[in-house]
Short mmCIF file of N, CA and C and ligand atoms in Angstrom, two decimals:
data_model
loop_
_atom_site.label_atom_id
_atom_site.label_comp_id
_atom_site.label_asym_id
_atom_site.label_seq_id
_atom_site.Cartn_x
_atom_site.Cartn_y
_atom_site.Cartn_z
N MET K 198 31.67 -44.74 138.88
CA MET K 198 31.51 -45.28 137.51
C MET K 198 30.08 -45.76 137.31
N ASN K 199 29.47 -45.40 136.19
CA ASN K 199 28.11 -45.83 135.88
C ASN K 199 28.05 -47.33 135.63
N THR K 200 26.96 -47.93 136.03
CA THR K 200 26.74 -49.34 135.70
C THR K 200 26.24 -49.44 134.26
N THR K 201 26.80 -50.39 133.54
CA THR K 201 26.39 -50.63 132.16
C THR K 201 25.34 -51.74 132.13
N ALA K 202 24.33 -51.58 131.29
CA ALA K 202 23.34 -52.65 131.11
C ALA K 202 23.73 -53.52 129.93
N LEU K 203 23.81 -54.81 130.16
CA LEU K 203 24.06 -55.76 129.08
C LEU K 203 22.74 -56.49 128.83
N ILE K 204 22.07 -56.11 127.74
CA ILE K 204 20.71 -56.62 127.49
C ILE K 204 20.72 -57.58 126.30
N TYR K 205 20.24 -58.80 126.55
CA TYR K 205 20.19 -59.83 125.50
C TYR K 205 19.15 -60.85 125.94
N SER K 206 18.79 -61.74 125.04
CA SER K 206 17.82 -62.77 125.40
C SER K 206 18.51 -63.89 126.18
N PHE K 207 18.08 -64.10 127.42
CA PHE K 207 18.67 -65.17 128.24
C PHE K 207 18.39 -66.54 127.63
N LYS K 208 17.36 -66.61 126.78
CA LYS K 208 16.98 -67.89 126.17
C LYS K 208 17.81 -68.22 124.93
N SER K 209 18.47 -67.21 124.39
CA SER K 209 19.21 -67.44 123.15
C SER K 209 20.63 -67.88 123.46
N ASN K 210 20.90 -69.13 123.18
CA ASN K 210 22.15 -69.77 123.58
C ASN K 210 23.39 -69.02 123.10
N LYS K 211 23.41 -68.64 121.82
CA LYS K 211 24.62 -68.01 121.29
C LYS K 211 24.80 -66.57 121.79
N SER K 212 23.71 -65.81 121.82
CA SER K 212 23.80 -64.45 122.38
C SER K 212 24.23 -64.50 123.84
N ALA K 213 23.78 -65.52 124.56
CA ALA K 213 24.13 -65.67 125.97
C ALA K 213 25.60 -66.05 126.15
N GLN K 214 26.11 -66.86 125.24
CA GLN K 214 27.55 -67.19 125.29
C GLN K 214 28.39 -65.95 125.12
N VAL K 215 27.98 -65.10 124.20
CA VAL K 215 28.71 -63.84 123.96
C VAL K 215 28.61 -62.96 125.21
N ALA K 216 27.42 -62.88 125.78
CA ALA K 216 27.22 -62.04 126.96
C ALA K 216 28.09 -62.50 128.12
N LYS K 217 28.25 -63.81 128.26
CA LYS K 217 29.08 -64.35 129.34
C LYS K 217 30.52 -63.83 129.20
N LYS K 218 31.01 -63.87 127.98
CA LYS K 218 32.38 -63.40 127.72
C LYS K 218 32.48 -61.88 127.92
N ILE K 219 31.48 -61.15 127.46
CA ILE K 219 31.48 -59.69 127.63
C ILE K 219 31.50 -59.36 129.12
N ASN K 220 30.68 -60.04 129.88
CA ASN K 220 30.59 -59.84 131.33
C ASN K 220 31.95 -60.06 131.99
N GLU K 221 32.62 -61.14 131.60
CA GLU K 221 33.95 -61.48 132.12
C GLU K 221 34.95 -60.37 131.81
N GLU K 222 34.93 -59.93 130.55
CA GLU K 222 35.91 -58.94 130.10
C GLU K 222 35.63 -57.57 130.71
N TRP K 223 34.36 -57.26 130.92
CA TRP K 223 34.01 -55.94 131.47
C TRP K 223 34.46 -55.87 132.93
N GLY K 224 34.25 -56.98 133.66
CA GLY K 224 34.81 -57.08 135.01
C GLY K 224 33.86 -56.70 136.11
N LYS K 225 33.40 -55.45 136.14
CA LYS K 225 32.49 -55.03 137.23
C LYS K 225 31.55 -53.95 136.72
N ASN K 226 30.61 -53.57 137.57
CA ASN K 226 29.64 -52.53 137.19
C ASN K 226 28.90 -52.84 135.90
N ILE K 227 28.40 -54.04 135.82
CA ILE K 227 27.59 -54.41 134.66
C ILE K 227 26.38 -55.23 135.14
N ASP K 228 25.20 -54.87 134.68
CA ASP K 228 23.98 -55.62 135.03
C ASP K 228 23.52 -56.42 133.83
N LEU K 229 23.21 -57.69 134.04
CA LEU K 229 22.67 -58.53 132.96
C LEU K 229 21.15 -58.42 132.98
N VAL K 230 20.58 -58.02 131.85
CA VAL K 230 19.14 -57.77 131.78
C VAL K 230 18.55 -58.63 130.65
N ASP K 231 17.44 -59.29 130.94
CA ASP K 231 16.84 -60.21 129.96
C ASP K 231 15.95 -59.46 128.96
N ALA K 232 16.30 -59.51 127.70
CA ALA K 232 15.51 -58.82 126.66
C ALA K 232 14.11 -59.42 126.52
N ASP K 233 13.93 -60.66 126.95
CA ASP K 233 12.63 -61.32 126.82
C ASP K 233 11.56 -60.71 127.72
N THR K 234 12.00 -60.13 128.85
CA THR K 234 11.03 -59.60 129.82
C THR K 234 11.26 -58.12 130.09
N LEU K 235 11.95 -57.46 129.16
CA LEU K 235 12.38 -56.06 129.33
C LEU K 235 11.19 -55.09 129.47
N THR K 236 11.28 -54.18 130.45
CA THR K 236 10.27 -53.11 130.58
C THR K 236 10.94 -51.78 130.27
N ASP K 237 10.14 -50.75 129.97
CA ASP K 237 10.77 -49.47 129.65
C ASP K 237 11.43 -48.84 130.88
N GLU K 238 10.89 -49.11 132.08
CA GLU K 238 11.54 -48.60 133.31
C GLU K 238 12.95 -49.19 133.43
N GLN K 239 13.06 -50.48 133.24
CA GLN K 239 14.37 -51.14 133.28
C GLN K 239 15.30 -50.54 132.24
N PHE K 240 14.75 -50.37 131.05
CA PHE K 240 15.55 -49.89 129.93
C PHE K 240 16.08 -48.48 130.18
N MET K 241 15.28 -47.64 130.85
CA MET K 241 15.68 -46.24 131.04
C MET K 241 16.59 -46.03 132.24
N ALA K 242 16.87 -47.08 133.00
CA ALA K 242 17.60 -46.92 134.26
C ALA K 242 19.11 -46.78 134.11
N TYR K 243 19.63 -46.76 132.87
CA TYR K 243 21.08 -46.75 132.64
C TYR K 243 21.50 -45.60 131.73
N GLN K 244 22.82 -45.37 131.68
CA GLN K 244 23.39 -44.39 130.73
C GLN K 244 24.12 -45.11 129.60
N ASN K 245 24.73 -46.25 129.94
CA ASN K 245 25.52 -47.00 128.97
C ASN K 245 24.95 -48.40 128.77
N TYR K 246 24.89 -48.80 127.53
CA TYR K 246 24.23 -50.07 127.19
C TYR K 246 25.06 -50.90 126.21
N ILE K 247 25.01 -52.21 126.40
CA ILE K 247 25.49 -53.14 125.38
C ILE K 247 24.28 -54.03 125.05
N LEU K 248 23.88 -54.03 123.78
CA LEU K 248 22.69 -54.79 123.38
C LEU K 248 23.07 -55.97 122.49
N GLY K 249 22.50 -57.11 122.77
CA GLY K 249 22.68 -58.29 121.92
C GLY K 249 21.52 -58.39 120.93
N VAL K 250 21.84 -58.14 119.65
CA VAL K 250 20.77 -58.09 118.63
C VAL K 250 21.15 -58.97 117.44
N PRO K 251 20.83 -60.26 117.49
CA PRO K 251 21.10 -61.13 116.34
C PRO K 251 20.11 -60.84 115.21
N THR K 252 20.40 -61.34 114.03
CA THR K 252 19.50 -61.14 112.88
C THR K 252 18.78 -62.44 112.56
N TRP K 253 17.47 -62.32 112.33
CA TRP K 253 16.64 -63.47 112.00
C TRP K 253 15.75 -63.13 110.81
N PHE K 254 15.06 -64.12 110.29
CA PHE K 254 14.01 -63.93 109.27
C PHE K 254 14.46 -63.11 108.07
N ASP K 255 15.64 -63.38 107.53
CA ASP K 255 16.15 -62.64 106.37
C ASP K 255 16.20 -61.13 106.62
N GLY K 256 17.00 -60.74 107.55
CA GLY K 256 17.26 -59.32 107.75
C GLY K 256 16.34 -58.64 108.74
N GLU K 257 15.81 -59.39 109.69
CA GLU K 257 14.92 -58.76 110.67
C GLU K 257 15.38 -59.00 112.10
N LEU K 258 14.75 -58.27 113.03
CA LEU K 258 15.04 -58.44 114.44
C LEU K 258 14.39 -59.73 114.94
N PRO K 259 14.97 -60.35 115.98
CA PRO K 259 14.27 -61.48 116.57
C PRO K 259 12.99 -61.00 117.27
N ASN K 260 12.06 -61.94 117.53
CA ASN K 260 10.75 -61.57 118.10
C ASN K 260 10.84 -60.74 119.37
N TYR K 261 11.76 -61.13 120.28
CA TYR K 261 11.79 -60.44 121.58
C TYR K 261 12.15 -58.96 121.43
N TRP K 262 12.99 -58.60 120.48
CA TRP K 262 13.27 -57.18 120.27
C TRP K 262 12.11 -56.51 119.54
N ASP K 263 11.57 -57.19 118.56
CA ASP K 263 10.42 -56.65 117.81
C ASP K 263 9.28 -56.28 118.75
N GLU K 264 9.08 -57.12 119.76
CA GLU K 264 7.98 -56.88 120.70
C GLU K 264 8.25 -55.68 121.61
N PHE K 265 9.51 -55.34 121.83
CA PHE K 265 9.84 -54.19 122.69
C PHE K 265 9.82 -52.87 121.91
N ILE K 266 9.93 -52.94 120.58
CA ILE K 266 10.06 -51.73 119.76
C ILE K 266 8.93 -50.70 119.99
N PRO K 267 7.65 -51.11 120.02
CA PRO K 267 6.60 -50.09 120.24
C PRO K 267 6.80 -49.30 121.53
N ALA K 268 7.20 -49.97 122.62
CA ALA K 268 7.46 -49.26 123.89
C ALA K 268 8.69 -48.37 123.74
N MET K 269 9.69 -48.89 123.06
CA MET K 269 10.95 -48.15 122.88
C MET K 269 10.75 -46.86 122.09
N GLU K 270 9.86 -46.91 121.12
CA GLU K 270 9.62 -45.74 120.25
C GLU K 270 9.08 -44.53 121.01
N GLU K 271 8.58 -44.76 122.22
CA GLU K 271 8.05 -43.67 123.05
C GLU K 271 9.14 -43.02 123.91
N LEU K 272 10.35 -43.59 123.90
CA LEU K 272 11.39 -43.15 124.85
C LEU K 272 12.30 -42.09 124.26
N ASN K 273 12.86 -41.26 125.17
CA ASN K 273 13.87 -40.29 124.76
C ASN K 273 15.24 -40.80 125.23
N LEU K 274 16.11 -41.13 124.30
CA LEU K 274 17.39 -41.76 124.64
C LEU K 274 18.55 -40.77 124.61
N LYS K 275 18.24 -39.50 124.64
CA LYS K 275 19.28 -38.45 124.60
C LYS K 275 20.25 -38.62 125.76
N GLY K 276 21.55 -38.50 125.47
CA GLY K 276 22.57 -38.59 126.53
C GLY K 276 23.00 -40.01 126.85
N LYS K 277 22.37 -41.00 126.21
CA LYS K 277 22.71 -42.40 126.48
C LYS K 277 23.57 -42.96 125.34
N LYS K 278 24.49 -43.87 125.73
CA LYS K 278 25.37 -44.49 124.73
C LYS K 278 25.05 -45.98 124.58
N PHE K 279 25.04 -46.42 123.35
CA PHE K 279 24.68 -47.81 123.04
C PHE K 279 25.74 -48.47 122.17
N ALA K 280 26.15 -49.68 122.56
CA ALA K 280 27.00 -50.52 121.73
C ALA K 280 26.21 -51.78 121.41
N ILE K 281 26.25 -52.20 120.16
CA ILE K 281 25.41 -53.33 119.74
C ILE K 281 26.27 -54.47 119.21
N TYR K 282 26.06 -55.67 119.72
CA TYR K 282 26.69 -56.84 119.09
C TYR K 282 25.58 -57.69 118.48
N GLY K 283 25.92 -58.36 117.39
CA GLY K 283 24.89 -59.16 116.75
C GLY K 283 25.45 -60.39 116.09
N ASN K 284 24.80 -61.52 116.34
CA ASN K 284 25.18 -62.74 115.64
C ASN K 284 24.51 -62.76 114.27
N GLY K 285 25.23 -63.32 113.31
CA GLY K 285 24.70 -63.46 111.96
C GLY K 285 25.46 -64.54 111.22
N ASP K 286 25.07 -64.77 110.00
CA ASP K 286 25.67 -65.84 109.19
C ASP K 286 25.96 -65.26 107.80
N GLN K 287 27.23 -64.92 107.56
CA GLN K 287 27.60 -64.23 106.32
C GLN K 287 27.54 -65.13 105.09
N LYS K 288 27.61 -66.45 105.30
CA LYS K 288 27.61 -67.37 104.16
C LYS K 288 26.18 -67.64 103.66
N ASN K 289 25.27 -67.88 104.59
CA ASN K 289 23.89 -68.19 104.19
C ASN K 289 23.02 -66.96 104.00
N TYR K 290 23.44 -65.84 104.57
CA TYR K 290 22.66 -64.60 104.47
C TYR K 290 23.54 -63.43 104.04
N PRO K 291 24.24 -63.59 102.89
CA PRO K 291 25.23 -62.56 102.49
C PRO K 291 24.59 -61.21 102.13
N GLU K 292 23.29 -61.20 101.86
CA GLU K 292 22.61 -59.95 101.48
C GLU K 292 21.99 -59.26 102.70
N ASN K 293 21.97 -59.95 103.82
CA ASN K 293 21.33 -59.40 105.04
C ASN K 293 22.20 -59.61 106.26
N PHE K 294 23.51 -59.65 106.03
CA PHE K 294 24.39 -60.02 107.14
C PHE K 294 24.28 -59.01 108.30
N VAL K 295 24.00 -59.51 109.46
CA VAL K 295 23.81 -58.71 110.70
C VAL K 295 22.99 -57.43 110.51
N ASP K 296 21.98 -57.49 109.66
CA ASP K 296 21.09 -56.33 109.46
C ASP K 296 20.51 -55.83 110.78
N GLY K 297 20.26 -56.74 111.71
CA GLY K 297 19.65 -56.38 113.00
C GLY K 297 20.45 -55.29 113.73
N ILE K 298 21.77 -55.35 113.62
CA ILE K 298 22.61 -54.32 114.25
C ILE K 298 22.25 -52.95 113.68
N GLY K 299 22.13 -52.89 112.35
CA GLY K 299 21.82 -51.62 111.69
C GLY K 299 20.41 -51.13 111.99
N ILE K 300 19.46 -52.07 112.06
CA ILE K 300 18.06 -51.69 112.35
C ILE K 300 17.98 -51.08 113.75
N MET K 301 18.62 -51.74 114.71
CA MET K 301 18.58 -51.25 116.09
C MET K 301 19.33 -49.91 116.20
N ALA K 302 20.46 -49.80 115.54
CA ALA K 302 21.26 -48.55 115.60
C ALA K 302 20.45 -47.37 115.07
N GLU K 303 19.78 -47.59 113.95
CA GLU K 303 19.01 -46.49 113.36
C GLU K 303 17.88 -46.04 114.28
N LEU K 304 17.19 -47.00 114.88
CA LEU K 304 16.10 -46.67 115.81
C LEU K 304 16.62 -45.87 117.00
N ILE K 305 17.73 -46.32 117.56
CA ILE K 305 18.31 -45.63 118.73
C ILE K 305 18.68 -44.19 118.37
N GLU K 306 19.26 -44.02 117.19
CA GLU K 306 19.64 -42.66 116.78
C GLU K 306 18.42 -41.76 116.58
N VAL K 307 17.36 -42.31 116.00
CA VAL K 307 16.12 -41.54 115.83
C VAL K 307 15.60 -41.08 117.20
N LEU K 308 15.80 -41.91 118.23
CA LEU K 308 15.31 -41.60 119.58
C LEU K 308 16.31 -40.75 120.37
N GLY K 309 17.41 -40.35 119.73
CA GLY K 309 18.35 -39.41 120.36
C GLY K 309 19.57 -40.04 120.99
N GLY K 310 19.67 -41.37 120.98
CA GLY K 310 20.82 -42.05 121.58
C GLY K 310 22.04 -42.01 120.66
N GLU K 311 23.20 -42.31 121.27
CA GLU K 311 24.45 -42.31 120.50
C GLU K 311 24.95 -43.74 120.35
N ILE K 312 25.40 -44.09 119.14
CA ILE K 312 25.95 -45.43 118.90
C ILE K 312 27.47 -45.36 119.00
N ILE K 313 28.04 -46.27 119.78
CA ILE K 313 29.49 -46.38 119.87
C ILE K 313 29.88 -47.82 119.49
N GLY K 314 31.20 -48.08 119.44
CA GLY K 314 31.64 -49.44 119.18
C GLY K 314 31.58 -49.85 117.72
N PHE K 315 31.86 -48.90 116.82
CA PHE K 315 31.94 -49.24 115.39
C PHE K 315 33.16 -50.14 115.15
N THR K 316 33.07 -51.02 114.17
CA THR K 316 34.18 -51.94 113.88
C THR K 316 34.46 -51.97 112.37
N GLU K 317 35.61 -52.55 112.01
CA GLU K 317 36.00 -52.64 110.60
C GLU K 317 35.21 -53.75 109.88
N THR K 318 34.96 -53.55 108.58
CA THR K 318 34.31 -54.59 107.78
C THR K 318 35.32 -55.65 107.31
N GLU K 319 36.57 -55.32 107.40
CA GLU K 319 37.64 -56.23 107.00
C GLU K 319 37.56 -57.55 107.79
N GLY K 320 37.80 -58.66 107.09
CA GLY K 320 37.78 -59.95 107.77
C GLY K 320 36.45 -60.68 107.63
N TYR K 321 35.44 -59.97 107.11
CA TYR K 321 34.14 -60.61 106.84
C TYR K 321 33.96 -60.70 105.34
N ASN K 322 33.08 -61.59 104.90
CA ASN K 322 32.83 -61.75 103.47
C ASN K 322 31.32 -61.80 103.23
N PHE K 323 30.75 -60.66 102.84
CA PHE K 323 29.30 -60.60 102.59
C PHE K 323 29.03 -59.58 101.49
N GLU K 324 27.80 -59.59 100.97
CA GLU K 324 27.43 -58.69 99.87
C GLU K 324 26.90 -57.36 100.39
N LYS K 325 25.97 -57.48 101.33
CA LYS K 325 25.22 -56.30 101.76
C LYS K 325 24.87 -56.42 103.23
N SER K 326 24.85 -55.29 103.92
CA SER K 326 24.40 -55.30 105.31
C SER K 326 23.87 -53.92 105.68
N PHE K 327 22.76 -53.91 106.38
CA PHE K 327 22.18 -52.67 106.87
C PHE K 327 23.03 -52.09 108.00
N ALA K 328 23.99 -52.88 108.49
CA ALA K 328 24.86 -52.41 109.58
C ALA K 328 26.07 -51.64 109.06
N VAL K 329 26.25 -51.58 107.73
CA VAL K 329 27.42 -50.88 107.19
C VAL K 329 27.18 -49.38 107.16
N ARG K 330 28.17 -48.65 107.69
CA ARG K 330 28.18 -47.18 107.61
C ARG K 330 29.53 -46.78 107.05
N GLY K 331 29.56 -46.33 105.82
CA GLY K 331 30.85 -46.01 105.19
C GLY K 331 31.68 -47.28 105.11
N GLN K 332 32.87 -47.25 105.70
CA GLN K 332 33.76 -48.42 105.69
C GLN K 332 33.56 -49.29 106.92
N LYS K 333 32.63 -48.92 107.77
CA LYS K 333 32.53 -49.62 109.06
C LYS K 333 31.18 -50.30 109.29
N LEU K 334 31.17 -51.18 110.30
CA LEU K 334 29.93 -51.75 110.80
C LEU K 334 29.58 -51.01 112.09
N CYS K 335 28.29 -50.71 112.29
CA CYS K 335 27.93 -49.90 113.46
C CYS K 335 27.71 -50.77 114.70
N GLY K 336 28.58 -51.77 114.87
CA GLY K 336 28.52 -52.65 116.03
C GLY K 336 29.50 -53.80 115.82
N LEU K 337 29.38 -54.81 116.67
CA LEU K 337 30.26 -55.97 116.55
C LEU K 337 29.51 -57.15 115.93
N ALA K 338 29.97 -57.58 114.74
CA ALA K 338 29.35 -58.73 114.07
C ALA K 338 30.07 -60.01 114.47
N LEU K 339 29.29 -61.01 114.88
CA LEU K 339 29.86 -62.31 115.26
C LEU K 339 29.17 -63.40 114.45
N ASP K 340 29.97 -64.33 113.94
CA ASP K 340 29.43 -65.37 113.07
C ASP K 340 29.82 -66.74 113.61
N PHE K 341 28.95 -67.33 114.41
CA PHE K 341 29.23 -68.64 115.00
C PHE K 341 29.31 -69.73 113.94
N GLU K 342 28.54 -69.58 112.85
CA GLU K 342 28.47 -70.63 111.83
C GLU K 342 29.77 -70.72 111.02
N ASN K 343 30.38 -69.57 110.71
CA ASN K 343 31.52 -69.56 109.79
C ASN K 343 32.83 -69.06 110.37
N GLN K 344 32.79 -68.29 111.44
CA GLN K 344 34.03 -67.73 111.99
C GLN K 344 34.05 -67.85 113.51
N ASN K 345 33.68 -69.02 113.98
CA ASN K 345 33.53 -69.27 115.41
C ASN K 345 34.79 -68.93 116.20
N LYS K 346 35.94 -69.29 115.63
CA LYS K 346 37.20 -69.09 116.34
C LYS K 346 37.55 -67.63 116.53
N GLN K 347 36.96 -66.78 115.71
CA GLN K 347 37.29 -65.35 115.83
C GLN K 347 36.41 -64.63 116.87
N ASN K 348 35.41 -65.33 117.38
CA ASN K 348 34.49 -64.66 118.31
C ASN K 348 35.21 -64.10 119.54
N ILE K 349 35.98 -64.94 120.20
CA ILE K 349 36.60 -64.50 121.46
C ILE K 349 37.56 -63.32 121.22
N PRO K 350 38.52 -63.44 120.28
CA PRO K 350 39.39 -62.27 120.05
C PRO K 350 38.62 -61.01 119.64
N ARG K 351 37.56 -61.19 118.85
CA ARG K 351 36.76 -60.02 118.44
C ARG K 351 36.08 -59.38 119.66
N ILE K 352 35.55 -60.21 120.55
CA ILE K 352 34.87 -59.68 121.75
C ILE K 352 35.88 -58.96 122.64
N VAL K 353 37.03 -59.59 122.86
CA VAL K 353 38.05 -59.01 123.76
C VAL K 353 38.47 -57.63 123.25
N SER K 354 38.73 -57.54 121.96
CA SER K 354 39.20 -56.27 121.43
C SER K 354 38.08 -55.21 121.43
N TRP K 355 36.86 -55.64 121.20
CA TRP K 355 35.72 -54.70 121.20
C TRP K 355 35.47 -54.14 122.60
N ILE K 356 35.60 -54.98 123.62
CA ILE K 356 35.37 -54.51 124.99
C ILE K 356 36.44 -53.48 125.39
N LYS K 357 37.66 -53.71 124.98
CA LYS K 357 38.72 -52.71 125.23
C LYS K 357 38.33 -51.39 124.61
N GLN K 358 37.87 -51.46 123.35
CA GLN K 358 37.44 -50.26 122.62
C GLN K 358 36.27 -49.57 123.35
N LEU K 359 35.30 -50.35 123.79
CA LEU K 359 34.13 -49.76 124.47
C LEU K 359 34.52 -49.08 125.77
N LYS K 360 35.43 -49.70 126.51
CA LYS K 360 35.87 -49.09 127.77
C LYS K 360 36.48 -47.73 127.49
N ALA K 361 37.27 -47.65 126.43
CA ALA K 361 37.88 -46.37 126.08
C ALA K 361 36.79 -45.37 125.63
N GLU K 362 35.82 -45.85 124.87
CA GLU K 362 34.79 -44.94 124.33
C GLU K 362 33.78 -44.48 125.39
N THR K 363 33.66 -45.22 126.49
CA THR K 363 32.75 -44.78 127.54
C THR K 363 33.51 -44.10 128.68
N THR K 364 34.82 -43.89 128.45
CA THR K 364 35.72 -43.26 129.44
C THR K 364 35.36 -43.64 130.88
N GLN K 365 35.72 -44.85 131.21
CA GLN K 365 35.48 -45.37 132.56
C GLN K 365 36.23 -44.53 133.58
N GLU K 366 35.48 -43.76 134.37
CA GLU K 366 36.21 -42.98 135.37
C GLU K 366 36.08 -43.60 136.76
C1 FMN S 22 15.60 -68.72 109.92
C2 FMN S 22 16.90 -68.01 110.08
C3 FMN S 22 17.07 -66.77 109.49
C4 FMN S 22 18.28 -66.07 109.61
N1 FMN S 22 18.44 -64.85 108.97
C5 FMN S 22 19.65 -64.24 109.06
C6 FMN S 22 19.88 -63.01 108.37
O1 FMN S 22 19.02 -62.45 107.69
N2 FMN S 22 21.10 -62.42 108.48
C7 FMN S 22 22.12 -62.97 109.21
O2 FMN S 22 23.21 -62.40 109.28
N3 FMN S 22 21.93 -64.16 109.88
C8 FMN S 22 20.74 -64.80 109.81
N4 FMN S 22 20.55 -65.98 110.46
C9 FMN S 22 21.65 -66.55 111.24
C10 FMN S 22 21.52 -66.25 112.73
O3 FMN S 22 21.60 -64.87 112.98
C11 FMN S 22 22.66 -66.94 113.45
O4 FMN S 22 22.41 -68.32 113.48
C12 FMN S 22 22.87 -66.42 114.85
O5 FMN S 22 24.00 -67.05 115.38
C13 FMN S 22 21.68 -66.57 115.78
O6 FMN S 22 22.02 -65.98 117.01
P1 FMN S 22 21.15 -66.19 118.32
O7 FMN S 22 21.11 -67.68 118.56
O8 FMN S 22 21.90 -65.46 119.37
O9 FMN S 22 19.79 -65.64 118.07
C14 FMN S 22 19.34 -66.66 110.35
C15 FMN S 22 19.16 -67.92 110.93
C16 FMN S 22 17.97 -68.60 110.81
C17 FMN S 22 17.84 -69.97 111.43
#
C-alpha cells in the first residue's frame, strides 16, 4: 500500500487539529509533512496526498501555500491523487467560503493531478465559493467558527470515502 502524504501547516492550530483526526482515522501508512517547510522533493515523493488548505485574506491561500506555489508550478503531477480539506467561515465570508480549496484544486489539475474527495454542498449556508463544482465542493469544507460539532463526523465520513477512492490494496 502506498504511503499517503498529509500536508498542512504544523503552526496552524485548527488545520493541525483536523490533521490529528485524519491521521487517527487513516490508521497507518501516512506521513505528516509540514507545509511551512515543504520542498518540491518532499512534495514529489508520494502518489496520494491529503492537503490542508484553509482560506485567508478574503478568498486567498494562506502565506505558506502561496510561497510554495512558484515551485509547485514547475512540477508534473500526472498520476497523482489529491484530496483537499479546508477550514473556512461561511458566516463571515459567505462570498469566499473555502475558496482556497478551489484555488488549490484548479492549480493541481492544471499540473496534471487528479482531485478526489468531492463532497455535498448540503448542510452549509453560503453565497459563493470557488470550491463549488456543479452541485459539489471539490474537497472537505470545515467551519470551526459556525459548525464546530460537525467537524468530527464530516472528517470520519470523508476519510472512509477517500479510502474507497484510493482503493487501498
Ligand atoms: C483575516 C481573515 C480572513 C479570512 N478569510 C476567509 C475567507 O475568505 N473565506 C473563508 O471561508 N474563511 C475565511 N477566514 C476564516 C478562516 O479560514 C477560519 O478561521 C479557519 O478556521 C482558519 O483555519 P486555520 O487556522 O487552519 O488557518 C478568514 C479569517 C481571517 C481571520
